[in-house]
Coordinates of C-alpha atoms in Angstrom, one line a residue:
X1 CA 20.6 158.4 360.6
X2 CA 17.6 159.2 362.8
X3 CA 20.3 158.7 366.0
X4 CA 22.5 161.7 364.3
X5 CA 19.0 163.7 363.6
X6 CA 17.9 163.2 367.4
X7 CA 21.7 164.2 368.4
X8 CA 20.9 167.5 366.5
X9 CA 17.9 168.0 368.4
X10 CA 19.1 167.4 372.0
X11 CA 21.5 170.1 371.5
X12 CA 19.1 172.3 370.3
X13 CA 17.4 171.1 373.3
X14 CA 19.9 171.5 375.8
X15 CA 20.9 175.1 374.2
X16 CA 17.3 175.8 374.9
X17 CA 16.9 174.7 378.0
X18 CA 20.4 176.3 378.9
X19 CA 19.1 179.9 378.2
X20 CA 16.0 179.4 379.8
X21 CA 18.0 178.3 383.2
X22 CA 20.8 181.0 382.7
X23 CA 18.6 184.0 380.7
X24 CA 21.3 184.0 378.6
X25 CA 20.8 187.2 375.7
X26 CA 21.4 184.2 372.6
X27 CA 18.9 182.0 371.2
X28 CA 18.8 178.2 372.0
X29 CA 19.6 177.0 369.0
X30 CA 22.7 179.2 368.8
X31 CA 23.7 177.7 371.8
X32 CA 23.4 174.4 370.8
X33 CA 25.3 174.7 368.0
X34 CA 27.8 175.7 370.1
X35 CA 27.8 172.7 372.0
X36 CA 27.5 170.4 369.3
X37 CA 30.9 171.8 367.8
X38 CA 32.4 171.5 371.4
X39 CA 31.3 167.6 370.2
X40 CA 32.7 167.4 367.6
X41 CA 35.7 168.9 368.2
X42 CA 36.6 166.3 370.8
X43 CA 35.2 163.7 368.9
X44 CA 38.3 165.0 366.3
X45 CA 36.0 164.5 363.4
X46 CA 32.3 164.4 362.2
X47 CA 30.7 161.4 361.1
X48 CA 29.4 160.3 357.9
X49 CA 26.1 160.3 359.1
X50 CA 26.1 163.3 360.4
X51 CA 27.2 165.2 357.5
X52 CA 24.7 163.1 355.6
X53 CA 21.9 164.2 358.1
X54 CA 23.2 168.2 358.2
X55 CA 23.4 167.6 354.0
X56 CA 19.8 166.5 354.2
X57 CA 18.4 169.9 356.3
X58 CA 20.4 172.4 354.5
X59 CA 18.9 171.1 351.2
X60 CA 15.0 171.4 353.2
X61 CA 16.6 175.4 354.4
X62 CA 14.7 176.8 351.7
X63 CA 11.1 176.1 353.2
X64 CA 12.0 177.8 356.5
X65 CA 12.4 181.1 354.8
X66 CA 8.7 180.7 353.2
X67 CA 7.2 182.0 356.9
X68 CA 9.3 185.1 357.2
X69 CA 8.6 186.2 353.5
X70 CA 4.8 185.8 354.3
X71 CA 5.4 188.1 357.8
X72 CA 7.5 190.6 355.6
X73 CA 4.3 191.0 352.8
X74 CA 2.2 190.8 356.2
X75 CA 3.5 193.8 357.5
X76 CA 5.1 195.5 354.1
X77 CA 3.9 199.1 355.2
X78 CA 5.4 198.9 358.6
X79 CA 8.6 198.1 356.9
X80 CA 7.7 201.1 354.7
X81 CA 7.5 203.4 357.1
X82 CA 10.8 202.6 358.8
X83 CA 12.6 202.1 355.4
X84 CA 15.7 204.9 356.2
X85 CA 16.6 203.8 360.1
X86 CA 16.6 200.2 358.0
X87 CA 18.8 201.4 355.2
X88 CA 21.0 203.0 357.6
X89 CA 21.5 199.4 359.7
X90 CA 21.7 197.3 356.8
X91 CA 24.8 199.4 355.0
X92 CA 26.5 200.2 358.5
X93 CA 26.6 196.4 359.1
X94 CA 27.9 195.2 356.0
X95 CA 30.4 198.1 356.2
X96 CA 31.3 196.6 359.6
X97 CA 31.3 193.1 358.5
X98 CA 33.5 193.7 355.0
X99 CA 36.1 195.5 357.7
X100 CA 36.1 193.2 360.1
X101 CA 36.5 190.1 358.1
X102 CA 39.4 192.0 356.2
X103 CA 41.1 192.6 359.5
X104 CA 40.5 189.3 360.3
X105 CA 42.2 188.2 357.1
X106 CA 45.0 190.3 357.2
X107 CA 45.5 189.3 361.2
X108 CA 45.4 185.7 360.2
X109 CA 47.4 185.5 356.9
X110 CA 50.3 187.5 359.0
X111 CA 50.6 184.7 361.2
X112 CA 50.8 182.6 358.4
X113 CA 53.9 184.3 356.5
X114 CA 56.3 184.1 359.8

C-alpha cells in the first residue's frame, strides 16, 4: 500500500515539476494524473492496491473542501459584490457542459448503432 500511495505522489511530482520546466497553463496535479493514466493504460489494468489506496483518499476528499469553505465565509462580501458576473459563469457553463456532453452522447452512441 504505501508503494501505490508514493506512486500517486511521484506523479503528482513529476506533473509538478513538468509545468514548472515547460510553464505549461494546467496545474501539476492535472498533469499527473494524466500520466498516471498513460500508466495504467499500458499496464492494461489497475492494481488492487491501487484502487484500495485511490478508495482510501476519495473517502478523506471531504476534509479538503473544509479550507475553501472557510476562504469562501473569509471573503463572503467580495463574493457579494460580484454575485451577477458569477451567476452569469456559473449557468453559461453548465449550459455548455449539459450541451456538450449531449453531443458527446449522441456522437458516441451513433458509432455504436452501425
Amino acid at each position: 500500500m504505501p508503494g501505490y500511495l508514493t506512486l500517486i505522489f511521484v506523479c503528482q511530482l513529476l506533473g509538478e515539476l513538468a509545468v514548472g520546466a515547460l510553464a505549461l497553463p494546467i496545474p501539476g496535479p492535472v498533469l499527473g494524473m494524466v500520466l498516471l493514466f498513460v500508466w495504467l493504460l499500458r499496464r492494461g489494468a489497475v492494481p488492487e492496491g491501487l484502487g484500495d489506496v485511490a478508495g482510501g483518499l476519495q473517502r478523506a476528499m471531504s476534509l479538503l473542501f473544509v479550507p475553501a469553505g472557510a476562504g469562501v465565509m473569509l471573503h463572503f462580501q467580495l463574493l457579494g459584490d460580484a454575485l451577477l458576473p458569477l451567476g452569469i459563469g456559473l449557468v453559461v457553463s453548465t449550459l455548455l457542459t449539459i450541451l456538450v456532453t449531449g453531443a458527446m452522447m449522441h456522437w458516441l452512441a451513433k458509432g455504436d448503432a452501425q
